[in-house]
Coordinates of C-alpha atoms in Angstrom, one line a residue:
M1 CA 10.0 44.5 14.8
R2 CA 7.9 42.0 13.3
E3 CA 9.3 41.9 9.8
P4 CA 5.9 42.7 7.8
V5 CA 4.9 39.4 5.8
D6 CA 4.1 40.7 2.4
L7 CA 8.5 41.7 3.1
R8 CA 9.0 38.8 3.8
R9 CA 7.9 36.5 1.3
Q10 CA 9.4 39.0 -1.4
R11 CA 12.4 37.8 0.4
I12 CA 11.9 34.6 -0.3
L13 CA 11.1 34.5 -3.6
A14 CA 14.5 36.7 -4.2
V15 CA 16.6 33.8 -2.6
V16 CA 14.4 31.2 -4.1
R17 CA 14.7 32.6 -8.0
S18 CA 18.6 33.3 -7.4
R19 CA 19.4 30.0 -6.1
G20 CA 17.2 27.5 -7.3
A21 CA 15.4 24.3 -5.5
T22 CA 15.7 25.2 -1.8
R23 CA 14.8 23.4 1.3
V24 CA 12.6 25.1 3.9
S25 CA 14.1 24.7 6.5
D26 CA 17.1 26.7 5.1
L27 CA 14.9 29.4 4.1
A28 CA 13.5 29.3 7.8
S29 CA 17.1 29.5 9.8
E30 CA 18.5 32.5 7.1
L31 CA 14.9 34.8 7.5
A32 CA 14.8 34.1 11.1
V33 CA 11.3 32.1 11.6
S34 CA 10.1 29.2 12.5
V35 CA 9.6 26.1 10.0
V36 CA 5.9 26.5 10.1
T37 CA 6.0 30.0 9.3
L38 CA 7.9 30.0 6.2
R39 CA 5.7 26.7 5.3
R40 CA 2.6 28.4 5.4
D41 CA 4.2 31.4 3.3
V42 CA 5.6 29.2 0.4
E43 CA 2.0 27.2 0.2
E44 CA 0.6 31.0 0.0
L45 CA 3.3 32.0 -2.7
A46 CA 2.5 28.5 -4.3
R47 CA -1.5 29.1 -4.5
E48 CA -0.5 32.4 -5.9
G49 CA 1.9 30.9 -8.5
K50 CA 4.4 32.4 -7.5
L51 CA 7.0 29.4 -6.7
R52 CA 6.7 25.8 -6.7
R53 CA 6.9 23.9 -3.5
G54 CA 7.6 19.9 -2.6
H55 CA 8.0 18.3 0.4
G56 CA 10.5 20.9 2.4
V57 CA 11.5 22.2 -0.6
A58 CA 10.2 25.5 -2.6
R59 CA 11.2 25.9 -5.9
P60 CA 10.8 28.8 -8.5
V61 CA 8.9 29.2 -11.5
L62 CA 10.1 28.7 -14.6
T63 CA 9.5 29.2 -18.6
E64 CA 9.3 26.4 -20.7
T65 CA 13.2 27.3 -21.9
E66 CA 14.6 28.2 -18.2
Q67 CA 12.7 24.4 -17.8
A68 CA 14.7 23.0 -20.5
A69 CA 17.5 24.5 -19.9
A70 CA 18.0 24.2 -16.2
P71 CA 20.1 21.2 -14.5
A72 CA 18.5 18.5 -12.3
P73 CA 17.6 19.8 -9.1
A74 CA 21.0 18.9 -6.7
P75 CA 20.5 16.2 -4.0
A76 CA 19.0 17.8 -0.9
D77 CA 21.9 18.0 2.2
G78 CA 22.6 14.2 4.1
G79 CA 22.1 10.4 2.6
P80 CA 19.5 8.5 0.2
V81 CA 16.9 7.1 1.8
A82 CA 16.1 3.5 2.3
V83 CA 13.5 1.3 0.8
V84 CA 12.9 -2.3 2.1
V85 CA 10.6 -4.9 0.6
P86 CA 10.4 -8.9 0.3
E87 CA 12.1 -10.6 -2.6
R88 CA 10.1 -11.6 -5.3
H89 CA 6.5 -9.6 -4.7
A90 CA 5.4 -7.7 -7.7
Y91 CA 2.7 -5.9 -4.9
L92 CA 5.1 -4.1 -3.0
Y93 CA 7.8 -3.0 -6.1
E94 CA 4.5 -0.6 -7.7
T95 CA 4.8 0.8 -4.0
V96 CA 8.3 1.3 -4.9
H97 CA 7.6 3.0 -7.7
G98 CA 5.0 5.5 -6.3
A99 CA 7.5 6.7 -3.3
R100 CA 10.3 6.7 -5.4
T101 CA 8.8 10.2 -7.9
A102 CA 8.0 11.9 -4.6
F103 CA 11.4 11.4 -3.6
E104 CA 12.7 12.4 -7.1
E105 CA 11.2 15.6 -6.5
V106 CA 12.9 16.9 -3.6
G107 CA 16.0 15.3 -4.8
I108 CA 16.3 12.4 -2.4
R109 CA 17.9 9.4 -3.9
I110 CA 16.9 5.9 -2.7
A111 CA 18.6 2.9 -1.7
L112 CA 16.2 -0.3 -3.1
H113 CA 16.9 -3.3 -0.6
I114 CA 15.4 -6.6 -1.7
A115 CA 15.2 -9.0 2.0
P116 CA 15.4 -12.4 0.8
T117 CA 12.6 -15.0 2.3
V118 CA 14.1 -15.9 5.2
P119 CA 13.3 -15.1 8.9
G120 CA 14.7 -11.9 10.4
A121 CA 16.3 -10.6 7.4
E122 CA 15.3 -7.1 7.4
Q123 CA 17.1 -6.8 10.6
P124 CA 20.5 -6.7 9.2
I125 CA 19.8 -5.1 6.0
V126 CA 18.1 -1.7 7.8
E127 CA 21.6 -1.7 10.2
R128 CA 23.4 -1.5 7.8
A129 CA 21.8 1.0 5.3
L130 CA 21.8 3.3 7.9
A131 CA 25.8 2.6 8.6
E132 CA 26.1 3.5 5.4
G133 CA 23.9 7.3 6.1
A134 CA 20.8 6.6 5.1
R135 CA 18.5 9.0 6.3
G136 CA 15.2 7.9 6.8
L137 CA 13.9 4.1 6.6
L138 CA 10.5 3.3 4.2
I139 CA 10.1 -0.8 5.2
A140 CA 7.6 -3.4 4.4
P141 CA 8.5 -6.5 6.0
R142 CA 7.5 -9.7 4.9
W143 CA 6.1 -11.1 8.2
R144 CA 5.3 -14.2 7.4
S145 CA 4.1 -15.2 11.0
R146 CA 2.7 -13.1 13.5
A147 CA 5.4 -14.4 15.7
T148 CA 8.2 -13.0 12.9
E149 CA 6.0 -10.1 12.7
E150 CA 6.5 -9.2 17.0
A151 CA 9.9 -10.4 16.6
D152 CA 10.8 -7.3 14.4
Y153 CA 8.8 -4.8 16.9
A154 CA 11.1 -3.8 19.2
W155 CA 14.5 -3.3 17.1
L156 CA 12.4 -1.4 14.9
A157 CA 10.9 0.6 17.5
R158 CA 14.7 1.6 18.8
L159 CA 15.9 3.0 15.4
D160 CA 17.9 6.5 15.2
V161 CA 16.2 8.1 12.0
P162 CA 12.4 8.6 11.3
A163 CA 10.7 5.4 9.4
V164 CA 7.3 4.6 8.1
V165 CA 5.6 0.9 7.5
M166 CA 4.2 0.5 4.1
E167 CA 1.2 -1.7 4.1
R168 CA 1.9 -3.1 7.1
R169 CA -0.6 -2.5 10.3
P170 CA 1.6 -3.5 13.9
R171 CA -0.6 -5.2 16.0
R172 CA -2.6 -2.7 18.4
G173 CA -0.3 -1.8 21.7
S174 CA 2.6 -3.3 20.6
A175 CA 6.5 -1.1 20.4
L176 CA 5.6 -0.5 17.0
H177 CA 2.1 1.1 17.6
A178 CA 3.0 5.1 17.2
L179 CA 4.8 4.2 14.3
D180 CA 3.6 5.8 10.9
T181 CA 1.8 3.4 8.7
V182 CA 0.4 3.9 5.3
C183 CA -1.7 0.9 4.3
T184 CA -4.3 -0.3 1.6
D185 CA -8.1 -0.4 4.1
H186 CA -8.1 -4.4 3.1
W187 CA -11.8 -4.9 4.7
Y188 CA -13.2 -2.3 2.3
G189 CA -11.3 -3.8 -0.8
I190 CA -13.5 -7.0 0.3
H191 CA -16.3 -5.1 1.2
L192 CA -16.5 -4.2 -2.3
A193 CA -16.2 -7.8 -3.8
V194 CA -18.9 -9.3 -1.7
E195 CA -20.7 -6.7 -2.4
H196 CA -20.2 -6.9 -6.2
L197 CA -21.1 -10.7 -6.3
T198 CA -24.2 -10.2 -4.3
G199 CA -25.5 -7.2 -6.1
L200 CA -25.2 -10.1 -9.3
G201 CA -27.0 -12.7 -7.2
H202 CA -24.6 -14.6 -5.5
R203 CA -25.4 -16.4 -2.2
R204 CA -22.6 -18.8 -2.0
I205 CA -19.0 -17.6 -2.3
V206 CA -15.7 -18.8 -1.3
L207 CA -12.7 -17.1 -0.4
A208 CA -9.2 -18.8 -1.1
A209 CA -6.6 -16.7 0.2
R210 CA -3.1 -16.9 1.3
D211 CA -2.2 -16.9 5.0
D212 CA 1.7 -15.8 4.8
S213 CA 1.5 -11.9 5.3
P214 CA -0.4 -9.1 6.8
T215 CA -2.6 -8.2 4.0
A216 CA -3.6 -11.7 3.5
R217 CA -4.4 -12.6 7.2
A218 CA -6.7 -8.5 7.0
I219 CA -8.1 -10.2 4.0
R220 CA -9.3 -13.7 5.7
A221 CA -10.4 -12.0 8.7
A222 CA -12.6 -8.9 6.7
F223 CA -13.9 -12.0 4.7
S224 CA -15.0 -14.0 7.9
D225 CA -16.4 -10.4 8.9
I226 CA -18.0 -9.3 6.4
A227 CA -19.5 -12.9 5.0
A228 CA -20.7 -13.9 8.3
G229 CA -23.1 -10.6 8.5
H230 CA -23.9 -10.4 5.0
P231 CA -27.9 -10.6 4.8
D232 CA -26.7 -12.0 1.0
V233 CA -24.5 -14.2 1.7
D234 CA -26.2 -17.8 2.8
T235 CA -23.1 -20.4 2.6
W236 CA -19.3 -19.3 2.7
A237 CA -16.2 -20.8 3.1
V238 CA -12.1 -20.0 3.4
A239 CA -9.5 -22.0 2.0
L240 CA -5.8 -21.6 1.7
S241 CA -5.4 -20.7 -2.0
S242 CA -2.0 -23.2 -2.8
P243 CA 0.1 -25.4 -0.6
G244 CA 3.2 -23.1 -0.4
A245 CA 0.8 -19.8 1.2
A246 CA 1.0 -21.2 4.3
P247 CA 3.5 -19.3 7.5
D248 CA 5.4 -22.6 7.5
P249 CA 4.0 -25.7 5.3
E250 CA 6.2 -27.9 6.7
A251 CA 4.6 -27.6 10.2
E252 CA 1.7 -30.5 11.1
S253 CA -0.7 -28.2 12.1
A254 CA -0.4 -25.8 8.9
E255 CA -3.6 -25.3 7.1
R256 CA -3.7 -27.7 3.8
A257 CA -5.0 -25.8 0.4
I258 CA -8.1 -27.2 -1.0
E259 CA -9.0 -28.3 -4.2
L260 CA -11.2 -25.6 -5.1
P261 CA -13.5 -27.5 -7.8
A262 CA -14.1 -29.6 -5.3
L263 CA -14.7 -27.0 -2.3
L264 CA -17.0 -25.3 -4.6
D265 CA -19.0 -28.7 -5.7
E266 CA -19.4 -29.4 -1.8
L267 CA -20.9 -25.8 -1.0
G268 CA -22.8 -25.2 -4.3
A269 CA -20.9 -22.1 -4.3
T270 CA -21.2 -20.3 -8.1
A271 CA -18.5 -17.2 -7.0
A272 CA -15.2 -17.0 -5.6
V273 CA -12.4 -14.2 -4.4
L274 CA -9.3 -15.1 -4.8
H275 CA -5.8 -13.9 -3.2
G276 CA -3.3 -13.0 -4.6
D277 CA -3.5 -12.3 -8.8
V278 CA -0.5 -15.5 -9.2
D279 CA -2.6 -18.0 -7.2
A280 CA -6.0 -16.4 -8.5
L281 CA -4.8 -17.6 -12.4
M282 CA -4.0 -20.6 -11.1
L283 CA -7.0 -21.6 -9.5
V284 CA -9.0 -20.5 -12.5
Q285 CA -6.8 -22.5 -14.9
S286 CA -7.8 -25.6 -12.9
L287 CA -11.4 -25.0 -12.2
R288 CA -11.4 -25.3 -16.3
D289 CA -9.5 -28.1 -16.2
S290 CA -12.1 -29.7 -14.0
G291 CA -15.1 -28.2 -16.4
V292 CA -15.6 -25.1 -14.2
R293 CA -16.0 -22.4 -16.8
V294 CA -15.4 -18.6 -15.1
P295 CA -17.6 -16.8 -15.8
E296 CA -20.4 -19.3 -16.8
D297 CA -19.8 -21.7 -13.6
C298 CA -18.2 -19.3 -11.5
S299 CA -17.5 -15.8 -11.2
A300 CA -14.0 -14.8 -10.0
I301 CA -12.8 -11.9 -8.3
A302 CA -9.1 -11.6 -7.6
Y303 CA -6.9 -9.4 -4.8
D304 CA -4.1 -7.3 -5.6
D305 CA -4.6 -6.6 -9.1
V306 CA -1.2 -7.1 -10.8
V307 CA -1.4 -9.2 -13.6
A308 CA -5.2 -10.2 -13.1
G309 CA -6.3 -8.4 -16.3
L310 CA -3.8 -10.8 -18.0
G311 CA -5.7 -14.0 -18.0
S312 CA -7.1 -15.5 -21.2
T313 CA -10.6 -14.2 -19.1
P314 CA -9.4 -11.2 -17.5
L315 CA -10.1 -11.5 -13.6
T316 CA -12.2 -8.7 -12.3
A317 CA -10.1 -7.6 -9.6
V318 CA -9.9 -5.7 -6.4
S319 CA -6.9 -3.0 -6.8
P320 CA -5.1 -1.5 -3.5
P321 CA -3.8 1.9 -4.6
K322 CA -0.1 0.2 -4.5
A323 CA 1.3 3.7 -6.3
E324 CA -0.7 5.9 -4.2
V325 CA 0.1 4.1 -0.7
G326 CA 3.8 4.3 -1.9
R327 CA 3.8 7.9 -2.5
A328 CA 1.9 8.4 0.7
A329 CA 4.3 7.0 3.2
A330 CA 7.3 8.9 1.2
E331 CA 5.4 12.2 1.8
L332 CA 4.8 11.1 5.3
L333 CA 8.8 10.2 5.7
L334 CA 9.9 14.0 4.3
R335 CA 7.8 15.6 6.3
R336 CA 9.2 13.0 9.5
I337 CA 12.8 14.4 7.9
D338 CA 12.0 17.6 8.0
D339 CA 10.4 17.5 11.5
R340 CA 14.2 16.9 12.9
T341 CA 15.2 20.1 11.6
P342 CA 15.3 23.1 14.0
G343 CA 12.3 24.8 14.1
G344 CA 10.6 21.0 13.1
S345 CA 6.6 20.5 13.6
N346 CA 7.3 17.5 15.8
A347 CA 4.2 16.0 14.2
P348 CA 1.7 13.1 15.7
A349 CA 2.3 9.5 14.3
R350 CA -0.6 8.7 11.1
R351 CA -2.2 5.7 10.7
M352 CA -3.2 5.9 6.9
E353 CA -5.7 3.7 5.0
L354 CA -6.3 4.3 1.4
L355 CA -9.3 2.7 -0.2
P356 CA -9.0 0.0 -2.9
A357 CA -10.8 0.0 -6.2
L358 CA -12.6 -2.7 -8.1
M359 CA -11.5 -3.1 -11.3
V360 CA -14.6 -4.9 -13.0
R361 CA -13.3 -7.2 -16.1
G362 CA -14.8 -10.1 -18.0
S363 CA -14.7 -13.2 -15.0
T364 CA -17.8 -11.7 -13.1
Q365 CA -21.7 -12.2 -14.1
A366 CA -24.9 -13.3 -12.9
P367 CA -24.7 -16.6 -12.2
A368 CA -26.8 -18.9 -13.9
A369 CA -30.8 -20.0 -13.4
P370 CA -30.8 -23.1 -12.0
A371 CA -32.2 -25.6 -14.9
V372 CA -36.2 -26.5 -14.3
P373 CA -37.1 -30.0 -14.6
A374 CA -39.5 -30.6 -17.4
P375 CA -43.0 -31.7 -16.1
T376 CA -44.1 -35.4 -16.2
T377 CA -46.8 -36.1 -18.0
P378 CA -49.3 -38.2 -16.2
P379 CA -50.1 -42.0 -16.8
A380 CA -53.4 -42.2 -18.4

């Protein structure tokens, strides 16, 4: 005879209150029900305020006194989660902080690995992490070019542990098409920037962007698409933001960085979108050195919003939800890890996109009205 729901939930509460934080998969095994059924019970008990839930874990509701005296949660069975990001990448470091909070809530430790700036650096790092017992992987490969990106597809697709890719969108139809991914919707970020500038009255806009990462390539493609079809954009151009921002700056075919003041003058542009933050601050400085005032002569929007607000003129910036991307990726990985337990749901792969926001600061304003020549007095 099937156990009544109310009785089963009373048993769940008794176990959690006596043991503290308990894995949902362990409860399901002990009570001889599926993990899916146990999750529903835990969600309902949490809604009623009788316990707290994290991903894969049920926790008792403690009084303030009990919370102060309670020991730190014991790590769940298994090794750490490996997190791999490129070196010197402040943007992705913020995603790591978001992921870390989600793992700490369920007592899982992360092992952070920094990949150096050489092709193929991530594979040996991941292989070593898995050999050391990592139970899952969060990764944001550098992928400076499409060639280096596709070179990683095969080995990433063969991993024996759950993996989630952060801020990277593998090519459609590739071996990684069905891998879980969590990304910022960069098309929407550029849409916000262009709409803000055209709303102020700017009609000639330049994008100065990097070209050495999937994010950079997505931003360039989005800007070209949006600017080409926007009814209020008369003239637009895309240029490299700095000499080192190409996939291979030494290649003869590599795009060359431009002198932004000269390009603005050539096009009569009154606004620029600049990717990423450090390049944006340096380009604004070069504009000022050339006598171009921001925002009086040229409005500027940075893309990344890591340090954009710290400039002498705080830069208006497209702000991807960096910490939220990391947290969403961690939560997705925790579900995948839980799926591997007996009775797990084996849910379909997910390709998640989170929307960025526009942080309006002091570097954008309406373009100055063109000077009207004084009328000449006709000869007598």
